[in-house]
């Protein structure tokens, strides 16, 4: 048996650019990095450094122009569906439907992620307890505070427990208490569920909380 599992993320000479009008913006220019399984790897850089592009490539939502990206040993370009079954991705604005309730957002994500109705009550109870959203299941997502939206976005991403959790600048515009709560949830996930977390941020104080960093 293979005693040396593939890293959570491996990028080899990864390139991706975008065309805006006549301009070509190079987001990633020959990136080669790896993130080991377990713990929190920080993806650190200023706005426009390519953090979101790398996250979206890892989630199978974009294709690279060239190079290779693997998640848990799977070539993302070759089998994005297999990767998406093992990855949870929370985009910068939490990916919520503001005109749906907390419970309806969870149901929608459960439908998309193939979580059976029988599995949902126990999973929801765990997530609502973890995030402190239990009393608010009937509230519209659009009426939640920034910190509560962040926690709901995370709960939705975790409805199907991922092996790799991609958090794209999850603390932008969020109050200090909610930032602290988020880090407590991440600590629980990495210890209890053995989830690997890739956490992008422009804040150096958050980089210090990560086990390893990519700059």
PDB file of C-alpha atoms in Angstrom:
ATOM      1  CA  UNK A   1       0.000   0.000   0.000  1.00  0.00           C
ATOM      2  CA  UNK A   2       1.007   3.604  -0.643  1.00  0.00           C
ATOM      3  CA  UNK A   3       2.228   4.907   2.705  1.00  0.00           C
ATOM      4  CA  UNK A   4       2.985   8.405   1.360  1.00  0.00           C
ATOM      5  CA  UNK A   5      -0.361   9.951   0.398  1.00  0.00           C
ATOM      6  CA  UNK A   6      -0.432  12.679  -2.214  1.00  0.00           C
ATOM      7  CA  UNK A   7      -0.419  16.222  -0.822  1.00  0.00           C
ATOM      8  CA  UNK A   8      -3.734  18.037  -0.443  1.00  0.00           C
ATOM      9  CA  UNK A   9      -2.714  20.416  -3.225  1.00  0.00           C
ATOM     10  CA  UNK A  10       0.094  20.290  -5.769  1.00  0.00           C
ATOM     11  CA  UNK A  11       0.571  22.928  -8.476  1.00  0.00           C
ATOM     12  CA  UNK A  12       3.217  22.485 -11.150  1.00  0.00           C
ATOM     13  CA  UNK A  13       4.163  25.410 -13.417  1.00  0.00           C
ATOM     14  CA  UNK A  14       0.590  26.699 -13.215  1.00  0.00           C
ATOM     15  CA  UNK A  15      -0.397  29.580 -15.485  1.00  0.00           C
ATOM     16  CA  UNK A  16      -3.688  31.415 -15.852  1.00  0.00           C
ATOM     17  CA  UNK A  17      -4.484  34.765 -17.459  1.00  0.00           C
ATOM     18  CA  UNK A  18      -7.646  36.725 -18.184  1.00  0.00           C
ATOM     19  CA  UNK A  19      -8.501  38.999 -21.094  1.00  0.00           C
ATOM     20  CA  UNK A  20     -10.318  42.233 -20.217  1.00  0.00           C
ATOM     21  CA  UNK A  21     -10.953  44.155 -23.413  1.00  0.00           C
ATOM     22  CA  UNK A  22      -7.564  44.413 -25.129  1.00  0.00           C
ATOM     23  CA  UNK A  23      -5.614  43.898 -21.906  1.00  0.00           C
ATOM     24  CA  UNK A  24      -4.329  40.519 -20.788  1.00  0.00           C
ATOM     25  CA  UNK A  25      -3.981  40.205 -17.009  1.00  0.00           C
ATOM     26  CA  UNK A  26      -1.651  37.423 -15.860  1.00  0.00           C
ATOM     27  CA  UNK A  27      -3.034  36.098 -12.564  1.00  0.00           C
ATOM     28  CA  UNK A  28      -0.663  33.150 -12.095  1.00  0.00           C
ATOM     29  CA  UNK A  29       2.672  32.922 -13.885  1.00  0.00           C
ATOM     30  CA  UNK A  30       4.347  29.544 -13.518  1.00  0.00           C
ATOM     31  CA  UNK A  31       3.355  28.779  -9.906  1.00  0.00           C
ATOM     32  CA  UNK A  32       4.723  25.566  -8.373  1.00  0.00           C
ATOM     33  CA  UNK A  33       3.627  24.923  -4.775  1.00  0.00           C
ATOM     34  CA  UNK A  34       2.335  22.114  -2.587  1.00  0.00           C
ATOM     35  CA  UNK A  35       0.190  22.035   0.546  1.00  0.00           C
ATOM     36  CA  UNK A  36       0.430  18.961   2.747  1.00  0.00           C
ATOM     37  CA  UNK A  37      -2.611  17.233   4.247  1.00  0.00           C
ATOM     38  CA  UNK A  38      -3.737  18.297   7.701  1.00  0.00           C
ATOM     39  CA  UNK A  39      -3.735  21.661   9.423  1.00  0.00           C
ATOM     40  CA  UNK A  40      -4.090  25.111   7.880  1.00  0.00           C
ATOM     41  CA  UNK A  41      -2.033  26.372   4.952  1.00  0.00           C
ATOM     42  CA  UNK A  42      -2.202  30.128   4.483  1.00  0.00           C
ATOM     43  CA  UNK A  43      -2.264  31.615   0.994  1.00  0.00           C
ATOM     44  CA  UNK A  44      -0.900  35.091   1.692  1.00  0.00           C
ATOM     45  CA  UNK A  45      -0.753  38.052  -0.664  1.00  0.00           C
ATOM     46  CA  UNK A  46      -2.176  41.500  -1.405  1.00  0.00           C
ATOM     47  CA  UNK A  47      -5.301  42.107  -3.485  1.00  0.00           C
ATOM     48  CA  UNK A  48      -4.707  41.112  -7.089  1.00  0.00           C
ATOM     49  CA  UNK A  49      -1.960  38.608  -6.257  1.00  0.00           C
ATOM     50  CA  UNK A  50      -3.914  35.661  -7.753  1.00  0.00           C
ATOM     51  CA  UNK A  51      -5.213  34.050  -4.541  1.00  0.00           C
ATOM     52  CA  UNK A  52      -8.821  33.718  -5.742  1.00  0.00           C
ATOM     53  CA  UNK A  53      -7.699  32.389  -9.132  1.00  0.00           C
ATOM     54  CA  UNK A  54      -5.669  29.654  -7.420  1.00  0.00           C
ATOM     55  CA  UNK A  55      -8.631  28.774  -5.180  1.00  0.00           C
ATOM     56  CA  UNK A  56     -11.007  28.547  -8.148  1.00  0.00           C
ATOM     57  CA  UNK A  57      -8.547  26.379 -10.072  1.00  0.00           C
ATOM     58  CA  UNK A  58      -8.237  24.065  -7.041  1.00  0.00           C
ATOM     59  CA  UNK A  59     -12.051  23.851  -6.806  1.00  0.00           C
ATOM     60  CA  UNK A  60     -12.329  22.846 -10.467  1.00  0.00           C
ATOM     61  CA  UNK A  61     -14.230  26.030 -11.360  1.00  0.00           C
ATOM     62  CA  UNK A  62     -11.535  27.314 -13.749  1.00  0.00           C
ATOM     63  CA  UNK A  63      -9.131  25.529 -16.092  1.00  0.00           C
ATOM     64  CA  UNK A  64      -5.448  26.497 -16.189  1.00  0.00           C
ATOM     65  CA  UNK A  65      -3.926  27.876 -19.389  1.00  0.00           C
ATOM     66  CA  UNK A  66      -0.999  25.534 -18.809  1.00  0.00           C
ATOM     67  CA  UNK A  67       0.638  23.537 -16.049  1.00  0.00           C
ATOM     68  CA  UNK A  68      -0.975  21.040 -13.730  1.00  0.00           C
ATOM     69  CA  UNK A  69      -2.990  21.212 -10.525  1.00  0.00           C
ATOM     70  CA  UNK A  70      -3.780  18.169  -8.388  1.00  0.00           C
ATOM     71  CA  UNK A  71      -6.037  17.902  -5.327  1.00  0.00           C
ATOM     72  CA  UNK A  72      -5.607  14.799  -3.155  1.00  0.00           C
ATOM     73  CA  UNK A  73      -3.639  13.264  -6.029  1.00  0.00           C
ATOM     74  CA  UNK A  74      -6.420  13.859  -8.587  1.00  0.00           C
ATOM     75  CA  UNK A  75      -5.680  15.897 -11.717  1.00  0.00           C
ATOM     76  CA  UNK A  76      -8.296  18.671 -11.491  1.00  0.00           C
ATOM     77  CA  UNK A  77      -8.384  19.366 -15.244  1.00  0.00           C
ATOM     78  CA  UNK A  78      -8.921  15.673 -16.005  1.00  0.00           C
ATOM     79  CA  UNK A  79     -11.560  14.932 -13.352  1.00  0.00           C
ATOM     80  CA  UNK A  80     -13.085  18.098 -11.854  1.00  0.00           C
ATOM     81  CA  UNK A  81     -16.209  16.233 -10.673  1.00  0.00           C
ATOM     82  CA  UNK A  82     -14.157  13.837  -8.518  1.00  0.00           C
ATOM     83  CA  UNK A  83     -12.316  16.831  -7.038  1.00  0.00           C
ATOM     84  CA  UNK A  84     -15.520  18.769  -6.334  1.00  0.00           C
ATOM     85  CA  UNK A  85     -16.849  15.779  -4.366  1.00  0.00           C
ATOM     86  CA  UNK A  86     -13.872  16.089  -1.978  1.00  0.00           C
ATOM     87  CA  UNK A  87     -13.490  19.864  -1.775  1.00  0.00           C
ATOM     88  CA  UNK A  88     -15.520  22.571  -0.026  1.00  0.00           C
ATOM     89  CA  UNK A  89     -15.110  26.089  -1.415  1.00  0.00           C
ATOM     90  CA  UNK A  90     -16.352  29.251   0.305  1.00  0.00           C
ATOM     91  CA  UNK A  91     -15.991  32.253  -2.016  1.00  0.00           C
ATOM     92  CA  UNK A  92     -15.301  35.782  -0.797  1.00  0.00           C
ATOM     93  CA  UNK A  93     -18.950  36.784  -0.517  1.00  0.00           C
ATOM     94  CA  UNK A  94     -19.959  33.483   1.095  1.00  0.00           C
ATOM     95  CA  UNK A  95     -22.084  32.214  -1.825  1.00  0.00           C
ATOM     96  CA  UNK A  96     -25.411  32.690  -0.017  1.00  0.00           C
ATOM     97  CA  UNK A  97     -28.922  33.227  -1.347  1.00  0.00           C
ATOM     98  CA  UNK A  98     -30.030  36.297   0.582  1.00  0.00           C
ATOM     99  CA  UNK A  99     -33.763  35.852  -0.118  1.00  0.00           C
ATOM    100  CA  UNK A 100     -33.735  32.347   1.398  1.00  0.00           C
ATOM    101  CA  UNK A 101     -33.705  31.487   5.106  1.00  0.00           C
ATOM    102  CA  UNK A 102     -30.769  29.933   6.942  1.00  0.00           C
ATOM    103  CA  UNK A 103     -32.480  26.516   6.738  1.00  0.00           C
ATOM    104  CA  UNK A 104     -33.338  26.951   3.036  1.00  0.00           C
ATOM    105  CA  UNK A 105     -29.708  27.809   2.233  1.00  0.00           C
ATOM    106  CA  UNK A 106     -28.586  24.633   4.005  1.00  0.00           C
ATOM    107  CA  UNK A 107     -31.205  22.603   2.106  1.00  0.00           C
ATOM    108  CA  UNK A 108     -30.071  24.035  -1.219  1.00  0.00           C
ATOM    109  CA  UNK A 109     -26.437  23.146  -0.568  1.00  0.00           C
ATOM    110  CA  UNK A 110     -27.462  19.692   0.676  1.00  0.00           C
ATOM    111  CA  UNK A 111     -29.389  19.128  -2.584  1.00  0.00           C
ATOM    112  CA  UNK A 112     -26.407  20.213  -4.691  1.00  0.00           C
ATOM    113  CA  UNK A 113     -23.946  18.113  -2.670  1.00  0.00           C
ATOM    114  CA  UNK A 114     -26.111  14.990  -2.690  1.00  0.00           C
ATOM    115  CA  UNK A 115     -26.716  14.810   1.076  1.00  0.00           C
ATOM    116  CA  UNK A 116     -29.715  12.519   1.632  1.00  0.00           C
ATOM    117  CA  UNK A 117     -32.746  13.762   3.613  1.00  0.00           C
ATOM    118  CA  UNK A 118     -32.015  11.080   6.245  1.00  0.00           C
ATOM    119  CA  UNK A 119     -28.488  12.430   6.832  1.00  0.00           C
ATOM    120  CA  UNK A 120     -29.511  16.061   7.129  1.00  0.00           C
ATOM    121  CA  UNK A 121     -30.993  16.480  10.651  1.00  0.00           C
ATOM    122  CA  UNK A 122     -27.865  15.226  12.457  1.00  0.00           C
ATOM    123  CA  UNK A 123     -25.550  17.126  10.112  1.00  0.00           C
ATOM    124  CA  UNK A 124     -27.524  20.371  10.409  1.00  0.00           C
ATOM    125  CA  UNK A 125     -27.660  20.057  14.201  1.00  0.00           C
ATOM    126  CA  UNK A 126     -23.866  19.708  14.345  1.00  0.00           C
ATOM    127  CA  UNK A 127     -23.261  22.640  11.997  1.00  0.00           C
ATOM    128  CA  UNK A 128     -25.799  24.930  13.677  1.00  0.00           C
ATOM    129  CA  UNK A 129     -24.275  24.162  17.067  1.00  0.00           C
ATOM    130  CA  UNK A 130     -20.743  24.744  15.756  1.00  0.00           C
ATOM    131  CA  UNK A 131     -21.651  28.099  14.204  1.00  0.00           C
ATOM    132  CA  UNK A 132     -24.140  29.291  16.842  1.00  0.00           C
ATOM    133  CA  UNK A 133     -26.858  29.706  14.194  1.00  0.00           C
ATOM    134  CA  UNK A 134     -29.375  27.337  15.854  1.00  0.00           C
ATOM    135  CA  UNK A 135     -31.792  30.096  16.969  1.00  0.00           C
ATOM    136  CA  UNK A 136     -31.812  31.729  13.504  1.00  0.00           C
ATOM    137  CA  UNK A 137     -32.848  28.939  11.084  1.00  0.00           C
ATOM    138  CA  UNK A 138     -35.962  30.854   9.996  1.00  0.00           C
ATOM    139  CA  UNK A 139     -34.199  34.186   9.386  1.00  0.00           C
ATOM    140  CA  UNK A 140     -33.508  35.398   5.850  1.00  0.00           C
ATOM    141  CA  UNK A 141     -29.807  35.221   5.023  1.00  0.00           C
ATOM    142  CA  UNK A 142     -29.949  38.831   3.815  1.00  0.00           C
ATOM    143  CA  UNK A 143     -30.943  39.934   7.327  1.00  0.00           C
ATOM    144  CA  UNK A 144     -27.930  38.342   9.037  1.00  0.00           C
ATOM    145  CA  UNK A 145     -24.920  40.352  10.202  1.00  0.00           C
ATOM    146  CA  UNK A 146     -21.644  40.029   8.296  1.00  0.00           C
ATOM    147  CA  UNK A 147     -20.258  37.617  10.887  1.00  0.00           C
ATOM    148  CA  UNK A 148     -23.398  35.457  10.811  1.00  0.00           C
ATOM    149  CA  UNK A 149     -23.346  35.379   6.997  1.00  0.00           C
ATOM    150  CA  UNK A 150     -19.751  34.194   7.201  1.00  0.00           C
ATOM    151  CA  UNK A 151     -20.747  31.365   9.555  1.00  0.00           C
ATOM    152  CA  UNK A 152     -23.723  30.381   7.399  1.00  0.00           C
ATOM    153  CA  UNK A 153     -21.493  30.348   4.311  1.00  0.00           C
ATOM    154  CA  UNK A 154     -19.131  28.048   6.161  1.00  0.00           C
ATOM    155  CA  UNK A 155     -21.965  25.784   7.367  1.00  0.00           C
ATOM    156  CA  UNK A 156     -23.264  25.475   3.790  1.00  0.00           C
ATOM    157  CA  UNK A 157     -19.786  24.618   2.531  1.00  0.00           C
ATOM    158  CA  UNK A 158     -19.506  21.906   5.221  1.00  0.00           C
ATOM    159  CA  UNK A 159     -22.918  20.252   4.654  1.00  0.00           C
ATOM    160  CA  UNK A 160     -21.020  17.491   2.861  1.00  0.00           C
ATOM    161  CA  UNK A 161     -17.804  17.131   4.933  1.00  0.00           C
ATOM    162  CA  UNK A 162     -14.881  18.015   2.625  1.00  0.00           C
ATOM    163  CA  UNK A 163     -11.354  16.641   2.783  1.00  0.00           C
ATOM    164  CA  UNK A 164      -9.995  20.005   1.621  1.00  0.00           C
ATOM    165  CA  UNK A 165     -11.698  23.262   2.661  1.00  0.00           C
ATOM    166  CA  UNK A 166     -10.895  26.338   0.550  1.00  0.00           C
ATOM    167  CA  UNK A 167     -11.640  29.625   2.350  1.00  0.00           C
ATOM    168  CA  UNK A 168     -11.178  32.694   0.144  1.00  0.00           C
ATOM    169  CA  UNK A 169     -10.510  35.730   2.373  1.00  0.00           C
ATOM    170  CA  UNK A 170     -13.308  34.708   4.765  1.00  0.00           C
ATOM    171  CA  UNK A 171     -12.606  37.473   7.302  1.00  0.00           C
ATOM    172  CA  UNK A 172     -12.836  40.532   5.022  1.00  0.00           C
ATOM    173  CA  UNK A 173     -15.445  42.926   6.420  1.00  0.00           C
ATOM    174  CA  UNK A 174     -16.172  40.704   9.433  1.00  0.00           C
ATOM    175  CA  UNK A 175     -16.102  41.866  13.052  1.00  0.00           C
ATOM    176  CA  UNK A 176     -13.258  40.762  15.393  1.00  0.00           C
ATOM    177  CA  UNK A 177     -15.474  38.426  17.459  1.00  0.00           C
ATOM    178  CA  UNK A 178     -16.622  36.586  14.331  1.00  0.00           C
ATOM    179  CA  UNK A 179     -13.017  36.327  13.140  1.00  0.00           C
ATOM    180  CA  UNK A 180     -12.106  34.706  16.458  1.00  0.00           C
ATOM    181  CA  UNK A 181     -15.103  32.355  16.223  1.00  0.00           C
ATOM    182  CA  UNK A 182     -14.098  31.348  12.688  1.00  0.00           C
ATOM    183  CA  UNK A 183     -10.614  30.389  13.855  1.00  0.00           C
ATOM    184  CA  UNK A 184     -12.125  28.291  16.653  1.00  0.00           C
ATOM    185  CA  UNK A 185     -14.284  26.437  14.107  1.00  0.00           C
ATOM    186  CA  UNK A 186     -11.247  25.882  11.852  1.00  0.00           C
ATOM    187  CA  UNK A 187      -9.311  24.508  14.836  1.00  0.00           C
ATOM    188  CA  UNK A 188     -12.151  22.085  15.568  1.00  0.00           C
ATOM    189  CA  UNK A 189     -12.349  20.964  11.929  1.00  0.00           C
ATOM    190  CA  UNK A 190      -8.646  20.287  11.590  1.00  0.00           C
ATOM    191  CA  UNK A 191      -8.512  18.382  14.891  1.00  0.00           C
ATOM    192  CA  UNK A 192     -11.803  16.461  14.950  1.00  0.00           C
ATOM    193  CA  UNK A 193     -12.600  15.983  11.252  1.00  0.00           C
ATOM    194  CA  UNK A 194      -8.971  15.971   9.997  1.00  0.00           C
ATOM    195  CA  UNK A 195      -9.957  18.509   7.350  1.00  0.00           C
ATOM    196  CA  UNK A 196      -7.144  20.248   5.474  1.00  0.00           C
ATOM    197  CA  UNK A 197      -7.741  24.006   5.159  1.00  0.00           C
ATOM    198  CA  UNK A 198      -6.361  26.393   2.548  1.00  0.00           C
ATOM    199  CA  UNK A 199      -7.002  29.902   3.899  1.00  0.00           C
ATOM    200  CA  UNK A 200      -6.342  32.967   1.776  1.00  0.00           C
ATOM    201  CA  UNK A 201      -5.807  36.332   3.432  1.00  0.00           C
ATOM    202  CA  UNK A 202      -4.022  39.640   3.041  1.00  0.00           C
ATOM    203  CA  UNK A 203      -3.689  39.980   6.854  1.00  0.00           C
ATOM    204  CA  UNK A 204      -0.329  39.047   8.329  1.00  0.00           C
ATOM    205  CA  UNK A 205      -1.793  38.466  11.813  1.00  0.00           C
ATOM    206  CA  UNK A 206      -3.871  35.670  10.250  1.00  0.00           C
ATOM    207  CA  UNK A 207      -0.838  34.293   8.444  1.00  0.00           C
ATOM    208  CA  UNK A 208       0.732  33.789  11.884  1.00  0.00           C
ATOM    209  CA  UNK A 209      -2.150  31.466  12.856  1.00  0.00           C
ATOM    210  CA  UNK A 210      -1.503  29.126   9.913  1.00  0.00           C
ATOM    211  CA  UNK A 211       0.655  25.995  10.222  1.00  0.00           C
ATOM    212  CA  UNK A 212       2.425  26.778   6.933  1.00  0.00           C
ATOM    213  CA  UNK A 213       2.175  29.664   4.500  1.00  0.00           C
ATOM    214  CA  UNK A 214       2.553  30.268   0.772  1.00  0.00           C
ATOM    215  CA  UNK A 215       3.529  33.846   0.091  1.00  0.00           C
TER     216      UNK A 215
END
